[in-house]
PDB file of C-alpha atoms in Angstrom:
ATOM      1  CA  ASP A  13     100.968 -66.797  78.127  1.00  0.00           C
ATOM      2  CA  THR A  14      98.848 -69.542  80.075  1.00  0.00           C
ATOM      3  CA  GLY A  15     101.610 -72.089  79.180  1.00  0.00           C
ATOM      4  CA  VAL A  16     101.053 -75.659  77.613  1.00  0.00           C
ATOM      5  CA  SER A  17      98.164 -77.355  79.146  1.00  0.00           C
ATOM      6  CA  GLN A  18      97.701 -81.117  79.353  1.00  0.00           C
ATOM      7  CA  ASP A  19      94.776 -82.749  80.456  1.00  0.00           C
ATOM      8  CA  PRO A  20      93.943 -85.169  82.524  1.00  0.00           C
ATOM      9  CA  ARG A  21      96.904 -84.745  84.646  1.00  0.00           C
ATOM     10  CA  HIS A  22      96.431 -88.409  85.837  1.00  0.00           C
ATOM     11  CA  LYS A  23      94.653 -91.371  84.120  1.00  0.00           C
ATOM     12  CA  ILE A  24      94.399 -94.936  85.714  1.00  0.00           C
ATOM     13  CA  THR A  25      92.713 -97.401  83.380  1.00  0.00           C
ATOM     14  CA  LYS A  26      92.356-101.186  83.068  1.00  0.00           C
ATOM     15  CA  ARG A  27      94.585-103.106  80.356  1.00  0.00           C
ATOM     16  CA  GLY A  28      92.792-103.398  77.066  1.00  0.00           C
ATOM     17  CA  GLN A  29      90.869 -99.785  77.294  1.00  0.00           C
ATOM     18  CA  ASN A  30      91.324 -97.262  75.095  1.00  0.00           C
ATOM     19  CA  VAL A  31      92.488 -93.729  76.567  1.00  0.00           C
ATOM     20  CA  THR A  32      92.989 -90.555  74.785  1.00  0.00           C
ATOM     21  CA  PHE A  33      94.804 -87.493  76.414  1.00  0.00           C
ATOM     22  CA  ARG A  34      94.675 -84.036  75.196  1.00  0.00           C
ATOM     23  CA  CYS A  35      97.547 -81.257  74.720  1.00  0.00           C
ATOM     24  CA  ASP A  36      96.762 -77.528  74.314  1.00  0.00           C
ATOM     25  CA  PRO A  37      99.921 -75.446  73.162  1.00  0.00           C
ATOM     26  CA  ILE A  38     100.895 -72.369  73.725  1.00  0.00           C
ATOM     27  CA  SER A  39      98.444 -70.352  71.103  1.00  0.00           C
ATOM     28  CA  GLU A  40     101.091 -68.890  68.707  1.00  0.00           C
ATOM     29  CA  HIS A  41     103.202 -72.190  68.542  1.00  0.00           C
ATOM     30  CA  ASN A  42     102.930 -73.919  65.450  1.00  0.00           C
ATOM     31  CA  ARG A  43     105.306 -76.742  66.541  1.00  0.00           C
ATOM     32  CA  LEU A  44     103.977 -79.789  68.725  1.00  0.00           C
ATOM     33  CA  TYR A  45     105.614 -82.621  70.145  1.00  0.00           C
ATOM     34  CA  TRP A  46     104.526 -85.652  72.385  1.00  0.00           C
ATOM     35  CA  TYR A  47     106.947 -87.368  74.721  1.00  0.00           C
ATOM     36  CA  ARG A  48     106.903 -90.306  76.824  1.00  0.00           C
ATOM     37  CA  GLN A  49     108.657 -90.524  80.206  1.00  0.00           C
ATOM     38  CA  THR A  50     109.114 -93.823  82.318  1.00  0.00           C
ATOM     39  CA  LEU A  51     110.092 -93.695  85.732  1.00  0.00           C
ATOM     40  CA  GLY A  52     113.876 -92.907  86.342  1.00  0.00           C
ATOM     41  CA  GLN A  53     114.414 -92.357  82.598  1.00  0.00           C
ATOM     42  CA  GLY A  54     114.401 -89.007  80.395  1.00  0.00           C
ATOM     43  CA  PRO A  55     111.675 -88.286  78.051  1.00  0.00           C
ATOM     44  CA  GLU A  56     111.554 -90.130  74.785  1.00  0.00           C
ATOM     45  CA  PHE A  57     110.152 -88.550  71.667  1.00  0.00           C
ATOM     46  CA  LEU A  58     107.337 -89.934  70.091  1.00  0.00           C
ATOM     47  CA  THR A  59     106.131 -87.766  67.359  1.00  0.00           C
ATOM     48  CA  TYR A  60     106.321 -83.993  66.099  1.00  0.00           C
ATOM     49  CA  PHE A  61     103.638 -81.760  64.297  1.00  0.00           C
ATOM     50  CA  GLN A  62     103.952 -78.903  62.153  1.00  0.00           C
ATOM     51  CA  ASN A  63     100.558 -76.914  62.122  1.00  0.00           C
ATOM     52  CA  GLU A  64      98.196 -79.979  61.529  1.00  0.00           C
ATOM     53  CA  ALA A  65     100.895 -82.125  59.766  1.00  0.00           C
ATOM     54  CA  GLN A  66     102.463 -85.168  61.525  1.00  0.00           C
ATOM     55  CA  LEU A  67     105.992 -84.646  60.137  1.00  0.00           C
ATOM     56  CA  GLU A  68     107.813 -87.402  62.194  1.00  0.00           C
ATOM     57  CA  LYS A  69     106.988 -90.370  64.330  1.00  0.00           C
ATOM     58  CA  SER A  70     109.383 -92.539  66.414  1.00  0.00           C
ATOM     59  CA  ARG A  71     109.506 -96.164  65.972  1.00  0.00           C
ATOM     60  CA  LEU A  72     108.161 -96.254  69.578  1.00  0.00           C
ATOM     61  CA  LEU A  73     104.623 -95.240  68.445  1.00  0.00           C
ATOM     62  CA  SER A  74     103.281 -98.627  67.928  1.00  0.00           C
ATOM     63  CA  ASP A  75      99.953 -99.106  65.702  1.00  0.00           C
ATOM     64  CA  ARG A  76      98.064 -98.981  68.963  1.00  0.00           C
ATOM     65  CA  PHE A  77      99.314 -95.217  69.032  1.00  0.00           C
ATOM     66  CA  SER A  78      97.696 -92.165  67.296  1.00  0.00           C
ATOM     67  CA  ALA A  79      98.283 -88.816  67.509  1.00  0.00           C
ATOM     68  CA  GLU A  80      96.084 -85.854  65.860  1.00  0.00           C
ATOM     69  CA  ARG A  81      96.439 -82.221  65.551  1.00  0.00           C
ATOM     70  CA  PRO A  82      93.194 -81.611  63.349  1.00  0.00           C
ATOM     71  CA  LYS A  83      93.231 -77.863  63.244  1.00  0.00           C
ATOM     72  CA  GLY A  84      96.642 -76.971  63.911  1.00  0.00           C
ATOM     73  CA  SER A  85      95.993 -76.023  67.672  1.00  0.00           C
ATOM     74  CA  PHE A  86      95.500 -78.759  70.121  1.00  0.00           C
ATOM     75  CA  SER A  87      96.431 -82.153  69.787  1.00  0.00           C
ATOM     76  CA  THR A  88      95.284 -85.608  70.850  1.00  0.00           C
ATOM     77  CA  LEU A  89      97.250 -88.781  71.681  1.00  0.00           C
ATOM     78  CA  GLU A  90      95.214 -92.101  71.700  1.00  0.00           C
ATOM     79  CA  ILE A  91      96.319 -95.523  73.026  1.00  0.00           C
ATOM     80  CA  GLN A  92      94.284 -98.272  72.049  1.00  0.00           C
ATOM     81  CA  ARG A  93      94.086-101.543  73.711  1.00  0.00           C
ATOM     82  CA  THR A  94      96.261-100.302  76.619  1.00  0.00           C
ATOM     83  CA  GLU A  95      99.064-102.509  78.115  1.00  0.00           C
ATOM     84  CA  GLN A  96     100.832-102.477  81.378  1.00  0.00           C
ATOM     85  CA  GLY A  97     103.950-101.314  79.501  1.00  0.00           C
ATOM     86  CA  ASP A  98     102.239 -98.006  78.420  1.00  0.00           C
ATOM     87  CA  SER A  99     102.074 -96.633  82.035  1.00  0.00           C
ATOM     88  CA  ALA A 100     104.345 -93.604  81.851  1.00  0.00           C
ATOM     89  CA  MET A 101     103.836 -89.917  81.791  1.00  0.00           C
ATOM     90  CA  TYR A 102     102.807 -88.444  78.405  1.00  0.00           C
ATOM     91  CA  LEU A 103     104.329 -85.106  78.192  1.00  0.00           C
ATOM     92  CA  CYS A 104     103.704 -82.505  75.412  1.00  0.00           C
ATOM     93  CA  ALA A 105     105.612 -79.465  74.229  1.00  0.00           C
ATOM     94  CA  SER A 106     105.377 -76.713  71.908  1.00  0.00           C
ATOM     95  CA  SER A 107     107.414 -74.219  70.103  1.00  0.00           C
ATOM     96  CA  ALA A 108     107.471 -71.457  67.762  1.00  0.00           C
ATOM     97  CA  GLN A 109     110.270 -71.373  65.313  1.00  0.00           C
ATOM     98  CA  GLY A 110     113.360 -72.500  66.895  1.00  0.00           C
ATOM     99  CA  THR A 111     114.405 -75.046  69.331  1.00  0.00           C
ATOM    100  CA  LYS A 112     113.068 -73.471  72.789  1.00  0.00           C
ATOM    101  CA  LEU A 113     110.441 -76.078  73.824  1.00  0.00           C
ATOM    102  CA  PHE A 114     108.002 -75.491  76.327  1.00  0.00           C
ATOM    103  CA  PHE A 115     106.607 -78.343  78.305  1.00  0.00           C
ATOM    104  CA  GLY A 116     103.355 -79.152  79.924  1.00  0.00           C
ATOM    105  CA  SER A 117     103.287 -80.979  83.519  1.00  0.00           C
ATOM    106  CA  GLY A 118     101.990 -84.169  81.658  1.00  0.00           C
ATOM    107  CA  THR A 119      99.615 -86.868  81.962  1.00  0.00           C
ATOM    108  CA  GLN A 120     100.396 -89.734  84.059  1.00  0.00           C
ATOM    109  CA  LEU A 121      98.829 -92.754  82.861  1.00  0.00           C
ATOM    110  CA  SER A 122      98.386 -96.057  85.002  1.00  0.00           C
ATOM    111  CA  VAL A 123      97.698 -99.196  83.260  1.00  0.00           C
ATOM    112  CA  LEU A 124      96.314-101.993  85.714  1.00  0.00           C
TER     113      LEU A 124
ATOM    114  CA  ALA B  20     122.207 -92.978  66.684  1.00  0.00           C
ATOM    115  CA  GLN B  21     122.672 -89.938  69.125  1.00  0.00           C
ATOM    116  CA  THR B  22     123.030 -90.986  72.670  1.00  0.00           C
ATOM    117  CA  VAL B  23     123.110 -89.007  75.750  1.00  0.00           C
ATOM    118  CA  THR B  24     124.776 -90.114  78.890  1.00  0.00           C
ATOM    119  CA  GLN B  25     124.595 -88.520  82.372  1.00  0.00           C
ATOM    120  CA  SER B  26     126.692 -90.630  84.788  1.00  0.00           C
ATOM    121  CA  GLN B  27     125.539 -89.279  88.090  1.00  0.00           C
ATOM    122  CA  PRO B  28     121.983 -90.341  89.090  1.00  0.00           C
ATOM    123  CA  GLU B  29     122.200 -88.494  92.244  1.00  0.00           C
ATOM    124  CA  MET B  30     123.965 -85.292  93.786  1.00  0.00           C
ATOM    125  CA  SER B  31     123.814 -82.880  96.572  1.00  0.00           C
ATOM    126  CA  VAL B  32     125.136 -79.663  97.336  1.00  0.00           C
ATOM    127  CA  GLN B  33     125.038 -77.213 100.282  1.00  0.00           C
ATOM    128  CA  GLU B  34     122.985 -74.148  99.854  1.00  0.00           C
ATOM    129  CA  ALA B  35     125.116 -71.348  98.402  1.00  0.00           C
ATOM    130  CA  GLU B  36     127.756 -73.513  96.855  1.00  0.00           C
ATOM    131  CA  THR B  37     128.568 -74.633  93.582  1.00  0.00           C
ATOM    132  CA  VAL B  38     127.802 -77.853  91.910  1.00  0.00           C
ATOM    133  CA  THR B  39     128.710 -79.372  88.241  1.00  0.00           C
ATOM    134  CA  LEU B  40     126.545 -81.932  86.883  1.00  0.00           C
ATOM    135  CA  SER B  41     128.199 -84.114  83.999  1.00  0.00           C
ATOM    136  CA  CYS B  42     126.702 -84.884  80.277  1.00  0.00           C
ATOM    137  CA  THR B  43     128.289 -86.766  77.659  1.00  0.00           C
ATOM    138  CA  TYR B  44     127.084 -87.469  74.315  1.00  0.00           C
ATOM    139  CA  ASP B  45     127.716 -89.440  71.140  1.00  0.00           C
ATOM    140  CA  THR B  46     127.064 -87.906  67.735  1.00  0.00           C
ATOM    141  CA  SER B  47     128.672 -87.984  64.093  1.00  0.00           C
ATOM    142  CA  GLU B  48     126.898 -84.829  63.241  1.00  0.00           C
ATOM    143  CA  SER B  49     128.862 -81.376  63.388  1.00  0.00           C
ATOM    144  CA  ASN B  50     125.657 -79.329  63.832  1.00  0.00           C
ATOM    145  CA  TYR B  51     123.341 -79.676  66.755  1.00  0.00           C
ATOM    146  CA  TYR B  52     122.077 -77.996  69.817  1.00  0.00           C
ATOM    147  CA  LEU B  53     122.527 -79.209  73.350  1.00  0.00           C
ATOM    148  CA  PHE B  54     120.371 -78.414  76.112  1.00  0.00           C
ATOM    149  CA  TRP B  55     119.927 -78.702  79.949  1.00  0.00           C
ATOM    150  CA  TYR B  56     116.437 -79.026  81.264  1.00  0.00           C
ATOM    151  CA  LYS B  57     115.454 -78.901  85.042  1.00  0.00           C
ATOM    152  CA  GLN B  58     111.823 -81.222  86.028  1.00  0.00           C
ATOM    153  CA  PRO B  59     110.900 -80.104  89.704  1.00  0.00           C
ATOM    154  CA  PRO B  60     108.481 -82.366  91.619  1.00  0.00           C
ATOM    155  CA  SER B  61     105.646 -80.171  89.515  1.00  0.00           C
ATOM    156  CA  ARG B  62     106.629 -82.400  86.702  1.00  0.00           C
ATOM    157  CA  GLN B  63     106.990 -79.699  84.336  1.00  0.00           C
ATOM    158  CA  MET B  64     110.285 -79.647  81.974  1.00  0.00           C
ATOM    159  CA  ILE B  65     111.945 -76.075  82.300  1.00  0.00           C
ATOM    160  CA  LEU B  66     114.742 -75.161  79.969  1.00  0.00           C
ATOM    161  CA  VAL B  67     117.732 -73.924  81.958  1.00  0.00           C
ATOM    162  CA  ILE B  68     120.146 -73.271  79.426  1.00  0.00           C
ATOM    163  CA  ARG B  69     120.837 -73.841  75.809  1.00  0.00           C
ATOM    164  CA  GLN B  70     124.117 -74.195  73.488  1.00  0.00           C
ATOM    165  CA  GLU B  71     124.789 -74.255  69.876  1.00  0.00           C
ATOM    166  CA  ALA B  72     127.374 -76.469  68.900  1.00  0.00           C
ATOM    167  CA  TYR B  73     128.927 -73.996  66.117  1.00  0.00           C
ATOM    168  CA  LYS B  74     129.572 -71.286  69.016  1.00  0.00           C
ATOM    169  CA  GLN B  75     132.861 -71.949  71.017  1.00  0.00           C
ATOM    170  CA  GLN B  76     131.609 -69.778  73.770  1.00  0.00           C
ATOM    171  CA  ASN B  77     130.067 -71.403  76.485  1.00  0.00           C
ATOM    172  CA  ALA B  78     126.234 -70.404  77.368  1.00  0.00           C
ATOM    173  CA  THR B  79     125.529 -68.501  80.667  1.00  0.00           C
ATOM    174  CA  GLU B  80     122.199 -67.782  82.183  1.00  0.00           C
ATOM    175  CA  ASN B  81     122.607 -66.024  85.737  1.00  0.00           C
ATOM    176  CA  ARG B  82     123.791 -68.762  88.004  1.00  0.00           C
ATOM    177  CA  PHE B  83     123.966 -71.318  85.286  1.00  0.00           C
ATOM    178  CA  SER B  84     126.638 -71.948  82.867  1.00  0.00           C
ATOM    179  CA  VAL B  85     127.914 -74.817  80.845  1.00  0.00           C
ATOM    180  CA  ASN B  86     131.313 -76.256  79.957  1.00  0.00           C
ATOM    181  CA  PHE B  87     131.043 -77.395  76.361  1.00  0.00           C
ATOM    182  CA  GLN B  88     134.242 -79.437  74.918  1.00  0.00           C
ATOM    183  CA  LYS B  89     132.920 -80.441  71.264  1.00  0.00           C
ATOM    184  CA  ALA B  90     135.936 -82.417  70.923  1.00  0.00           C
ATOM    185  CA  ALA B  91     135.286 -84.574  73.957  1.00  0.00           C
ATOM    186  CA  LYS B  92     131.469 -84.252  73.428  1.00  0.00           C
ATOM    187  CA  SER B  93     130.878 -83.256  76.795  1.00  0.00           C
ATOM    188  CA  PHE B  94     128.521 -80.730  78.246  1.00  0.00           C
ATOM    189  CA  SER B  95     128.351 -79.955  81.737  1.00  0.00           C
ATOM    190  CA  LEU B  96     126.008 -77.668  83.712  1.00  0.00           C
ATOM    191  CA  LYS B  97     127.499 -75.509  86.535  1.00  0.00           C
ATOM    192  CA  ILE B  98     125.134 -73.846  89.117  1.00  0.00           C
ATOM    193  CA  SER B  99     126.752 -71.243  91.227  1.00  0.00           C
ATOM    194  CA  ASP B 100     125.043 -70.176  94.473  1.00  0.00           C
ATOM    195  CA  SER B 101     123.008 -72.932  94.800  1.00  0.00           C
ATOM    196  CA  GLN B 102     119.445 -72.251  96.061  1.00  0.00           C
ATOM    197  CA  LEU B 103     116.858 -74.623  97.464  1.00  0.00           C
ATOM    198  CA  GLY B 104     114.707 -74.031  94.490  1.00  0.00           C
ATOM    199  CA  ASP B 105     117.251 -75.775  92.261  1.00  0.00           C
ATOM    200  CA  THR B 106     115.915 -78.898  94.137  1.00  0.00           C
ATOM    201  CA  ALA B 107     115.287 -81.158  91.100  1.00  0.00           C
ATOM    202  CA  MET B 108     116.007 -83.703  88.281  1.00  0.00           C
ATOM    203  CA  TYR B 109     118.174 -82.254  85.912  1.00  0.00           C
ATOM    204  CA  PHE B 110     118.301 -83.435  82.099  1.00  0.00           C
ATOM    205  CA  CYS B 111     120.847 -83.044  79.548  1.00  0.00           C
ATOM    206  CA  ALA B 112     119.536 -83.416  75.875  1.00  0.00           C
ATOM    207  CA  PHE B 113     120.506 -83.219  72.229  1.00  0.00           C
ATOM    208  CA  MET B 114     118.980 -82.122  69.186  1.00  0.00           C
ATOM    209  CA  LYS B 115     120.517 -82.368  65.606  1.00  0.00           C
ATOM    210  CA  TYR B 116     120.143 -79.334  63.523  1.00  0.00           C
ATOM    211  CA  ASN B 117     117.008 -79.200  61.430  1.00  0.00           C
ATOM    212  CA  ASN B 118     115.545 -82.240  63.130  1.00  0.00           C
ATOM    213  CA  ASN B 119     112.730 -82.439  65.746  1.00  0.00           C
ATOM    214  CA  ASP B 120     113.802 -85.408  67.873  1.00  0.00           C
ATOM    215  CA  MET B 121     114.988 -84.250  71.356  1.00  0.00           C
ATOM    216  CA  ARG B 122     117.155 -86.903  72.952  1.00  0.00           C
ATOM    217  CA  PHE B 123     117.581 -86.976  76.614  1.00  0.00           C
ATOM    218  CA  GLY B 124     119.800 -88.312  79.240  1.00  0.00           C
ATOM    219  CA  ALA B 125     118.198 -90.478  82.031  1.00  0.00           C
ATOM    220  CA  GLY B 126     118.923 -87.592  84.308  1.00  0.00           C
ATOM    221  CA  THR B 127     120.696 -86.389  87.560  1.00  0.00           C
ATOM    222  CA  ARG B 128     118.443 -85.927  90.426  1.00  0.00           C
ATOM    223  CA  LEU B 129     120.049 -82.764  92.543  1.00  0.00           C
ATOM    224  CA  THR B 130     119.238 -81.967  96.086  1.00  0.00           C
ATOM    225  CA  VAL B 131     120.264 -78.573  97.616  1.00  0.00           C
ATOM    226  CA  LYS B 132     120.789 -78.809 101.463  1.00  0.00           C
ATOM    227  CA  PRO B 133     119.888 -76.157 103.951  1.00  0.00           C
TER     228      PRO B 133
END
């Protein structure tokens, strides 16, 4: 069990650029989640996959955000035309059946 | 909508002593789960303890225990024999039964002092 892996750990970008983050879940986990965490707040749910199907999306996930999990393994989260308000830590989590989520260490995004 | 409130932004405790972190939530659901997560400076969220709402017995995990008051919608975390490694942000979280949207509180920063 190598845990949930996220790449990159830090990303600095200029406003208007596109960015993509990757999450590799624990290998036998079929459920994958993306959360966003801003300074001083708890994580906020963005989206959920079961295998390759994206089953739930938060209203926070505007049309500039897209997430994929093409083969039911790793997932990517892309933000197009980044804005300063997108600066946050993006957390990925995975789980098998049940409610125990295993989180990665996150990708810290800074939009200048 | 479900909301989770942690009214203590920061707390501190002396090593080896006991501390209680508070959490209240608001829901109209009868079946749900409650969690406490720890987030150390490494940023990785770690599950500390989980409680199913249908269970009356309070969950315990070694030095960690909860006081679950369903009618009062209260879910506090007690840490006994505090250790320096317990220093972290602690988040209370709520998840409806058969749902995947876990709602977190704003967190309590706990510092364990030597």
